[in-house]
PDB file of C-alpha atoms and ligand atoms in Angstrom:
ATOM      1  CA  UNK A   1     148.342 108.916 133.967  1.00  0.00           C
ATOM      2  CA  UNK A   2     150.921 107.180 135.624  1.00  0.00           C
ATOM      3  CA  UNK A   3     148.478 106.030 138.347  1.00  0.00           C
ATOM      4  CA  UNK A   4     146.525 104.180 135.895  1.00  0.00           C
ATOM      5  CA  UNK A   5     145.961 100.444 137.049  1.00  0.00           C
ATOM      6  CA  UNK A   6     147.296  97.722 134.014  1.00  0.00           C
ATOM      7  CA  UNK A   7     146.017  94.651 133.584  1.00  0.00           C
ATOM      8  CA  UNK A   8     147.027  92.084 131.220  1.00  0.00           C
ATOM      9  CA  UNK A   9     144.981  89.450 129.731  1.00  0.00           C
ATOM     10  CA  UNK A  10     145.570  86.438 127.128  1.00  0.00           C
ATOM     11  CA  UNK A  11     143.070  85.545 125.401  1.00  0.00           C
ATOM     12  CA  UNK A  12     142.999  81.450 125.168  1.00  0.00           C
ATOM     13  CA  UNK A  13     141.316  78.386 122.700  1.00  0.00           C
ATOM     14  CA  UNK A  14     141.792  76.561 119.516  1.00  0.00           C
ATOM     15  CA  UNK A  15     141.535  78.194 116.262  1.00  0.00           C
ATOM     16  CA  UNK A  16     138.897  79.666 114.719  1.00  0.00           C
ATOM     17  CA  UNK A  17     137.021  80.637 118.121  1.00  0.00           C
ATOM     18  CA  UNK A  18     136.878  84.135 117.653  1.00  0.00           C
ATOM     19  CA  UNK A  19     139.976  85.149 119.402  1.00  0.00           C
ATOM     20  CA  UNK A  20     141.204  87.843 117.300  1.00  0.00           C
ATOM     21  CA  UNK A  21     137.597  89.266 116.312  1.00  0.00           C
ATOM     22  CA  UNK A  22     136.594  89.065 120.080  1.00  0.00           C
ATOM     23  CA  UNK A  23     139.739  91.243 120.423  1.00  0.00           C
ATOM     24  CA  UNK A  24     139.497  93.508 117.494  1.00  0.00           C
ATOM     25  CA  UNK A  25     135.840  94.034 118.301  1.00  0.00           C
ATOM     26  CA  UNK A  26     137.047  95.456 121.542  1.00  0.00           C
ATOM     27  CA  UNK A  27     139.853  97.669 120.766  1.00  0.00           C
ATOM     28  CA  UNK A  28     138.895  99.000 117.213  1.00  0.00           C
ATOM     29  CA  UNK A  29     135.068  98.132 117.735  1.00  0.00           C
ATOM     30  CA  UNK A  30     135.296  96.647 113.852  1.00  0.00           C
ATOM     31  CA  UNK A  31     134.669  92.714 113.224  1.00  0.00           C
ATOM     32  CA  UNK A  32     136.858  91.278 111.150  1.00  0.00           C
ATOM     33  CA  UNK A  33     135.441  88.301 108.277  1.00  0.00           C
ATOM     34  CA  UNK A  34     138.794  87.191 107.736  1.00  0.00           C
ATOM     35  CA  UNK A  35     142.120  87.662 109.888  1.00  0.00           C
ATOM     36  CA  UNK A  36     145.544  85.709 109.536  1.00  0.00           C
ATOM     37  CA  UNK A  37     145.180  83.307 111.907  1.00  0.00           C
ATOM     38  CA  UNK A  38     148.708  83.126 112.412  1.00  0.00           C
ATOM     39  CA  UNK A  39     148.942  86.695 113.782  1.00  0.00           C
ATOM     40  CA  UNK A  40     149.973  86.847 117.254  1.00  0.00           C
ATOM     41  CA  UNK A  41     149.715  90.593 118.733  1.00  0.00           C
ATOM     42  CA  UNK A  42     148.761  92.352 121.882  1.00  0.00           C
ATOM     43  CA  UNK A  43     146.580  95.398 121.816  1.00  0.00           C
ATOM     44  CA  UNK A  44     146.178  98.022 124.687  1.00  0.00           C
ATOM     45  CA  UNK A  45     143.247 100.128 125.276  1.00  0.00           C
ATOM     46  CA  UNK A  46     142.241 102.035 128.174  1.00  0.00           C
ATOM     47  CA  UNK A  47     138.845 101.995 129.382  1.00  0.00           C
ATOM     48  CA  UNK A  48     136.539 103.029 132.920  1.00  0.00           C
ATOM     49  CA  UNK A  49     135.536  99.921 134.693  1.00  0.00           C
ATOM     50  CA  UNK A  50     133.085 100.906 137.468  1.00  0.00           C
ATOM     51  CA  UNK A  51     134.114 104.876 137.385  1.00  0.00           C
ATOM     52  CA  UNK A  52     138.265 103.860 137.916  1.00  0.00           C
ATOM     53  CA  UNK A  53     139.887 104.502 134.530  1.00  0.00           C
ATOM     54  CA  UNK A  54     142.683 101.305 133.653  1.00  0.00           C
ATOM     55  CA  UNK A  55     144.911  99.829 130.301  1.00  0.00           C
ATOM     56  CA  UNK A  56     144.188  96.438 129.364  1.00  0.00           C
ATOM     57  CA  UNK A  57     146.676  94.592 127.829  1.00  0.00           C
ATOM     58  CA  UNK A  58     145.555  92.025 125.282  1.00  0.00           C
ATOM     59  CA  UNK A  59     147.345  88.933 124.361  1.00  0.00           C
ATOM     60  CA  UNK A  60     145.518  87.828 121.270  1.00  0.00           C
ATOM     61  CA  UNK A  61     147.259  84.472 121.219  1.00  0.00           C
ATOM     62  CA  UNK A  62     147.392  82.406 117.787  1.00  0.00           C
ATOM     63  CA  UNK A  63     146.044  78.944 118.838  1.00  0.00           C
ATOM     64  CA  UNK A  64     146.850  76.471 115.893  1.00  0.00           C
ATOM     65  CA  UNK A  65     148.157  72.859 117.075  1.00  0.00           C
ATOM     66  CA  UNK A  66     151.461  73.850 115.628  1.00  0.00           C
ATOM     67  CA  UNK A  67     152.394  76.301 118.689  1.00  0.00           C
ATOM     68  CA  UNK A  68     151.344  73.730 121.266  1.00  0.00           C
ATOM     69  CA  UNK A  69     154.679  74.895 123.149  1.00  0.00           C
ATOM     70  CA  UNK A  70     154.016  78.320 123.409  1.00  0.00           C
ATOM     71  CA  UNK A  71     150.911  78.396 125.425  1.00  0.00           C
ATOM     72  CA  UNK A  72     152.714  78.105 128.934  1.00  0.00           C
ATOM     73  CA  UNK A  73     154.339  81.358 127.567  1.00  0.00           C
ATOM     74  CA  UNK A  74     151.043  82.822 126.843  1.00  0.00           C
ATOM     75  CA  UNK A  75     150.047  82.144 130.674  1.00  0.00           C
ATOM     76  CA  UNK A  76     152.299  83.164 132.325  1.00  0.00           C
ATOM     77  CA  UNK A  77     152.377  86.168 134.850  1.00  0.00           C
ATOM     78  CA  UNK A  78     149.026  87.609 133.646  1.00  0.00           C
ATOM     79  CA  UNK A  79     146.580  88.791 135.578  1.00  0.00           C
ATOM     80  CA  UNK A  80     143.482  87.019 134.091  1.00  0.00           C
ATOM     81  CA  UNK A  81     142.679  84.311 131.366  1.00  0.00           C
ATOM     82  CA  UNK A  82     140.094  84.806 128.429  1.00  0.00           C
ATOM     83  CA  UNK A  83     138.862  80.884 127.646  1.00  0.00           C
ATOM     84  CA  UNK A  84     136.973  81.097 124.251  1.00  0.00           C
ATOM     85  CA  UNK A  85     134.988  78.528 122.851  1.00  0.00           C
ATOM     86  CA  UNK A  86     132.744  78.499 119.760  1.00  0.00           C
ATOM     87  CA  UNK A  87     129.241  78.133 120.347  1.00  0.00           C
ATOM     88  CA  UNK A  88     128.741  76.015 117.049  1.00  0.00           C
ATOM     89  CA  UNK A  89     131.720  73.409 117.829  1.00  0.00           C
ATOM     90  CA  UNK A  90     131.587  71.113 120.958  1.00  0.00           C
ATOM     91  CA  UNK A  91     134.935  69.953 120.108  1.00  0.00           C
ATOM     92  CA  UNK A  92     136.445  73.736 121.235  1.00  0.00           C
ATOM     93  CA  UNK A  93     134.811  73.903 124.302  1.00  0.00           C
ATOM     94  CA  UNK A  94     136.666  70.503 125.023  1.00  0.00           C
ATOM     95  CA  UNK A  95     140.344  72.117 123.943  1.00  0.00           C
ATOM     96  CA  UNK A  96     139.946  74.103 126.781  1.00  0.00           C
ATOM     97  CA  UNK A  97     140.427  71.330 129.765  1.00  0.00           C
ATOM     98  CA  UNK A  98     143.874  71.782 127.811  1.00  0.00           C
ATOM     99  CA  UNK A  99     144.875  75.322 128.969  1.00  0.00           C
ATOM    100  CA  UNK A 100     143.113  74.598 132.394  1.00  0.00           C
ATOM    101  CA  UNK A 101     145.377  72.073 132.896  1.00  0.00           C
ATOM    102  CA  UNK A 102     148.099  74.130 132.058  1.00  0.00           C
ATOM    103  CA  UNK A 103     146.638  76.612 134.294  1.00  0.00           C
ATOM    104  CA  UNK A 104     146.719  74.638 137.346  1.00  0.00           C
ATOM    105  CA  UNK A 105     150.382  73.345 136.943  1.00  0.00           C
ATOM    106  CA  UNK A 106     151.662  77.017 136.331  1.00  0.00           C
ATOM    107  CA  UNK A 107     149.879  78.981 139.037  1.00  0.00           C
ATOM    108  CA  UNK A 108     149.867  76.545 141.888  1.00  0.00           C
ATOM    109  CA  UNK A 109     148.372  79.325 144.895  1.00  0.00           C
ATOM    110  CA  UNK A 110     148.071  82.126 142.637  1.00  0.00           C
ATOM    111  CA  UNK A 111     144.664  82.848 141.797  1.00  0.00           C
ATOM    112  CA  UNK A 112     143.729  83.462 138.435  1.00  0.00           C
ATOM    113  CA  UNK A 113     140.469  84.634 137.173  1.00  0.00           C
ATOM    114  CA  UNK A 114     139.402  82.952 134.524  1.00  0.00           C
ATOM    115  CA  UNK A 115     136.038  84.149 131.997  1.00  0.00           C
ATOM    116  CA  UNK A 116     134.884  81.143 130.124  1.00  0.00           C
ATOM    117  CA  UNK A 117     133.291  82.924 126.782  1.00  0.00           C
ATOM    118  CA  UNK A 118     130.749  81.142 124.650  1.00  0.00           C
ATOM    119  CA  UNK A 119     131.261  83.297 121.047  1.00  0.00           C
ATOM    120  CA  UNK A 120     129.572  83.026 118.074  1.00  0.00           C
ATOM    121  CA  UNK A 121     126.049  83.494 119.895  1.00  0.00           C
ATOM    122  CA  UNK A 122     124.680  84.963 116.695  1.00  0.00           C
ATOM    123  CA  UNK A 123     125.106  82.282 114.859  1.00  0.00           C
ATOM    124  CA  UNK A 124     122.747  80.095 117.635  1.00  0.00           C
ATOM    125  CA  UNK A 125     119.240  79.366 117.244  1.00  0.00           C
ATOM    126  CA  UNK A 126     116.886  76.960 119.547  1.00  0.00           C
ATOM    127  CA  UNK A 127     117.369  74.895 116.941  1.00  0.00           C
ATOM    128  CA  UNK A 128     120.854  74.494 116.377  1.00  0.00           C
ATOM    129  CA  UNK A 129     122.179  74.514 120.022  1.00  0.00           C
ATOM    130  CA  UNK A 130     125.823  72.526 118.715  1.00  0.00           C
ATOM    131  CA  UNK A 131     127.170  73.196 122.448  1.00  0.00           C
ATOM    132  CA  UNK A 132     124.474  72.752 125.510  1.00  0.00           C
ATOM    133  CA  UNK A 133     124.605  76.181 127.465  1.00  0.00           C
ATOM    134  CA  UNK A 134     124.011  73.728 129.845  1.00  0.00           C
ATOM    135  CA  UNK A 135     127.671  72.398 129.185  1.00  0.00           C
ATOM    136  CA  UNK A 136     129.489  75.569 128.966  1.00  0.00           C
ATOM    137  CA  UNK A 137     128.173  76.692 132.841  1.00  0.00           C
ATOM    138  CA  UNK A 138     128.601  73.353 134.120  1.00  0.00           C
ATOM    139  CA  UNK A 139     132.390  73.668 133.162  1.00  0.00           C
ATOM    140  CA  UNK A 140     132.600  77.504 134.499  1.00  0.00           C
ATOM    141  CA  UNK A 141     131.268  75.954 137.311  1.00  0.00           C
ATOM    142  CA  UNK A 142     133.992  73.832 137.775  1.00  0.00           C
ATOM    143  CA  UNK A 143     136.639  75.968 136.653  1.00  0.00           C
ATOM    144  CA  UNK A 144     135.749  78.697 139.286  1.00  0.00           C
ATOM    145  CA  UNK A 145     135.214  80.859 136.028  1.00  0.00           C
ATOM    146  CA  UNK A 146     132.296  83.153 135.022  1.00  0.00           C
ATOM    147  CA  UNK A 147     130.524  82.352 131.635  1.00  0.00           C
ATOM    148  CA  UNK A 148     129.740  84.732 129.271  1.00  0.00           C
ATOM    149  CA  UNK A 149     128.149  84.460 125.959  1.00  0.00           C
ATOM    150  CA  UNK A 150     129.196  86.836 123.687  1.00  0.00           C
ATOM    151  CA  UNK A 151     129.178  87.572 119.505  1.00  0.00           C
ATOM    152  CA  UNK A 152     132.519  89.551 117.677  1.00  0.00           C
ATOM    153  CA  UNK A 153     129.681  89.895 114.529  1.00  0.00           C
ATOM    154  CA  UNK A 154     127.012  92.047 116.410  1.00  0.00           C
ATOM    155  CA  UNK A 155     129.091  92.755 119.765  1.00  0.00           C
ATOM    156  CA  UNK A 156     126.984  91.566 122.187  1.00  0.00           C
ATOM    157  CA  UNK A 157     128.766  91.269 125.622  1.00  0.00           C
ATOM    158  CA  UNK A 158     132.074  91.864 124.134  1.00  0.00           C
ATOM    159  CA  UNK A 159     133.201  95.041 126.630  1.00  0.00           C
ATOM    160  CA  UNK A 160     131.526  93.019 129.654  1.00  0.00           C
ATOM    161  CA  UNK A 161     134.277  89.832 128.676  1.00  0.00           C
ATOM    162  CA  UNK A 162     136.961  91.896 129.384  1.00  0.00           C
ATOM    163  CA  UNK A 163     135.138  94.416 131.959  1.00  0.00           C
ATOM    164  CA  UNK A 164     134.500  91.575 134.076  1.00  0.00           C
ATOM    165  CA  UNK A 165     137.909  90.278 133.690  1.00  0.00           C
ATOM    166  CA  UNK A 166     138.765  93.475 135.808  1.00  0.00           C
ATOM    167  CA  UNK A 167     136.079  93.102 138.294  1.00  0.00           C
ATOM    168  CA  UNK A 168     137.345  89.702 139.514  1.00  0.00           C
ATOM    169  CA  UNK A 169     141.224  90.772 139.182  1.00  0.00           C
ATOM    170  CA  UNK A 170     140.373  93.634 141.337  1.00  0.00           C
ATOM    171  CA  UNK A 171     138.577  90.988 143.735  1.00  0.00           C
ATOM    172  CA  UNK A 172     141.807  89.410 144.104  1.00  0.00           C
ATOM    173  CA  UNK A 173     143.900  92.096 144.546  1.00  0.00           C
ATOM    174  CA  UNK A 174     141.355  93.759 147.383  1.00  0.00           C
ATOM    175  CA  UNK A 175     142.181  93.745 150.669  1.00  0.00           C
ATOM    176  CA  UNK A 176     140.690  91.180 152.770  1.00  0.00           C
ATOM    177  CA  UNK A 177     137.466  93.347 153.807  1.00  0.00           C
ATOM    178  CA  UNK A 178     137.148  93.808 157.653  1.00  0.00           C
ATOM    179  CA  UNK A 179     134.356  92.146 158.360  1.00  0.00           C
ATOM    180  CA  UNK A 180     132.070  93.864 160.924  1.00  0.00           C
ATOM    181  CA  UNK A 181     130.729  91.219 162.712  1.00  0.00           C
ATOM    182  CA  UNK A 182     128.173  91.933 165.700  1.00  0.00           C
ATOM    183  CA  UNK A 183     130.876  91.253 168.482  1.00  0.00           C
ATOM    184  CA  UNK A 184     133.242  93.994 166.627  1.00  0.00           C
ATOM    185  CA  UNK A 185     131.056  96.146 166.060  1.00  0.00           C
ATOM    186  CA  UNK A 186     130.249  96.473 169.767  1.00  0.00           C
ATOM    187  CA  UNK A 187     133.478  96.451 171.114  1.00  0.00           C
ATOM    188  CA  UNK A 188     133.718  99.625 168.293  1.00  0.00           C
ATOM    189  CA  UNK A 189     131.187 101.357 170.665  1.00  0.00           C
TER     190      UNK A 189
HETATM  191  P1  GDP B   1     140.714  82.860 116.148  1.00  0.00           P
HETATM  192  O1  GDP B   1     141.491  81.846 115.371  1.00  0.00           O
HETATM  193  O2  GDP B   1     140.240  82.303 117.450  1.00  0.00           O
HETATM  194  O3  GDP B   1     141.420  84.148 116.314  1.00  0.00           O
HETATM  195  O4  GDP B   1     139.369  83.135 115.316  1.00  0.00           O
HETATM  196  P2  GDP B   1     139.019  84.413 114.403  1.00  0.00           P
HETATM  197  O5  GDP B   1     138.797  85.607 115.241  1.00  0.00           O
HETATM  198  O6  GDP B   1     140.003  84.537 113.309  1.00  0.00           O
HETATM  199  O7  GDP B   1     137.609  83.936 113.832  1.00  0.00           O
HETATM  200  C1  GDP B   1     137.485  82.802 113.006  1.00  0.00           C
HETATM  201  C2  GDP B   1     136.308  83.015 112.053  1.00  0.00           C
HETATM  202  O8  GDP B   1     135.097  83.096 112.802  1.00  0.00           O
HETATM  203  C3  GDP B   1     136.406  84.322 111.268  1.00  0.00           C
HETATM  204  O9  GDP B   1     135.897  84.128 109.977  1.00  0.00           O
HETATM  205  C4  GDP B   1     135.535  85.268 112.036  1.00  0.00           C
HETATM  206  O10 GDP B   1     134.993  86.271 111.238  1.00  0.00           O
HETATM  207  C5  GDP B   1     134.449  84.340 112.574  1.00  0.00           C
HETATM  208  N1  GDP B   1     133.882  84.791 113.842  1.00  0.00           N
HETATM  209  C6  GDP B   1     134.542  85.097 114.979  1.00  0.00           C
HETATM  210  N2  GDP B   1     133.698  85.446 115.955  1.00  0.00           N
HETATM  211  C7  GDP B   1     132.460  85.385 115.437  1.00  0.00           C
HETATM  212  C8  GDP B   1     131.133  85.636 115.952  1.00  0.00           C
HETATM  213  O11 GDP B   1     130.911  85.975 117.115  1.00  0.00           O
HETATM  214  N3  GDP B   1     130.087  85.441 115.081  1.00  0.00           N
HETATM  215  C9  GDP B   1     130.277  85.038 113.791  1.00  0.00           C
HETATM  216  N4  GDP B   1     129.205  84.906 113.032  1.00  0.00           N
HETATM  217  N5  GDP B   1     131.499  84.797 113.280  1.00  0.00           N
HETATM  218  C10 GDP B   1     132.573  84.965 114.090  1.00  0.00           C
HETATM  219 MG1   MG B   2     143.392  84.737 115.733  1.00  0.00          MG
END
């Protein structure tokens, strides 16, 4: 209805991540081998996050070197960032200080939340850890983001990515909770 709540999202890295299966895996629930990786598209779906229906508006951004200049137009005004790296390449967890960066000039006060996604978690064994989870937290640590480790091929935590992307947009957008402190809540009496 026309109540509904909308939220829009971009969904952020270098190529090959997992960007448009992540995102396809969500709205069609299909995984996709092989995708143009050109393609640029966004992709609406409404779902219930915690019993309150809302539309999520996807930005499935197209992250090749070439289109360096469009990423501050991917950022801007949304309502929460989707930072995807690829658990089997160190080198795209590092590509993201990029849109951080890019992050911080652009939004200044506004607070953006920000899910740091590890993808590819299927194709991860003990043995062949490319990227230290270790690393990935550390940096959602300091990016004020949650981490989230997630696989487009079998689905595993793809809904919570963007569910939780909700969560902490609706955290920002709550009213500052009145706090009932002991003193307040006896003058209340
Ligand atoms: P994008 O450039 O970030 O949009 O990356 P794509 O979504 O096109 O994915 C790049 C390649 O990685 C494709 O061949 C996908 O099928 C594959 N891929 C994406 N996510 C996963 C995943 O979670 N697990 C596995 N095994 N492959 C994936
Ligand atoms: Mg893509």
């Amino acid at each position: 209805g026309m109540g509904d709540e909308v939220y829009s999202i971009s969904v952020l890295g270098t190529g090959g991540v997992g960007k448009s299966a992540l995102t396809l895996r969500f709205i069609r629930d299909i995984f996709v081998e092989e995708w143009d990786p050109t393609i640029e598209d966004a992709y609406r779906k409404t779902v219930e996050v915690d019993d309150k229906l809302c539309t999520i508006e996807i930005l499935d951004t197209a992250g090749q070197d070439d289109f360096l200049t469009l990423r501050p137009q991917w950022m801007l005004e949304k309502d929460a960032y989707v930072f995807v790296y690829s658990m089997t390449s160190q080198n795209t967890l590092k590509e993201l200080e990029h849109f951080y960066e890019l992050h911080e000039q652009m939004n200044d006060n506004r607070k953006v939340p920000i899910i740091l996604v590890a993808n590819k978690k299927d194709l991860i064994s003990d043995s062949t850890e490319f990227v230290s989870k270790d690393d990935g937290k550390e940096m959602a640590k300091m990016w004020n983001a949650k981490y989230i480790e997630s696989s487009a091929f079998n689905g595993e935590n793809v809904e919570n990515i963007f569910k939780e992307c909700i969560r902490e947009v609706r955290k920002v957008n709550a009213p500052p909770e009145k706090k009932k402190s002991g003193f307040f809540s006896f003058c209340n009496v």
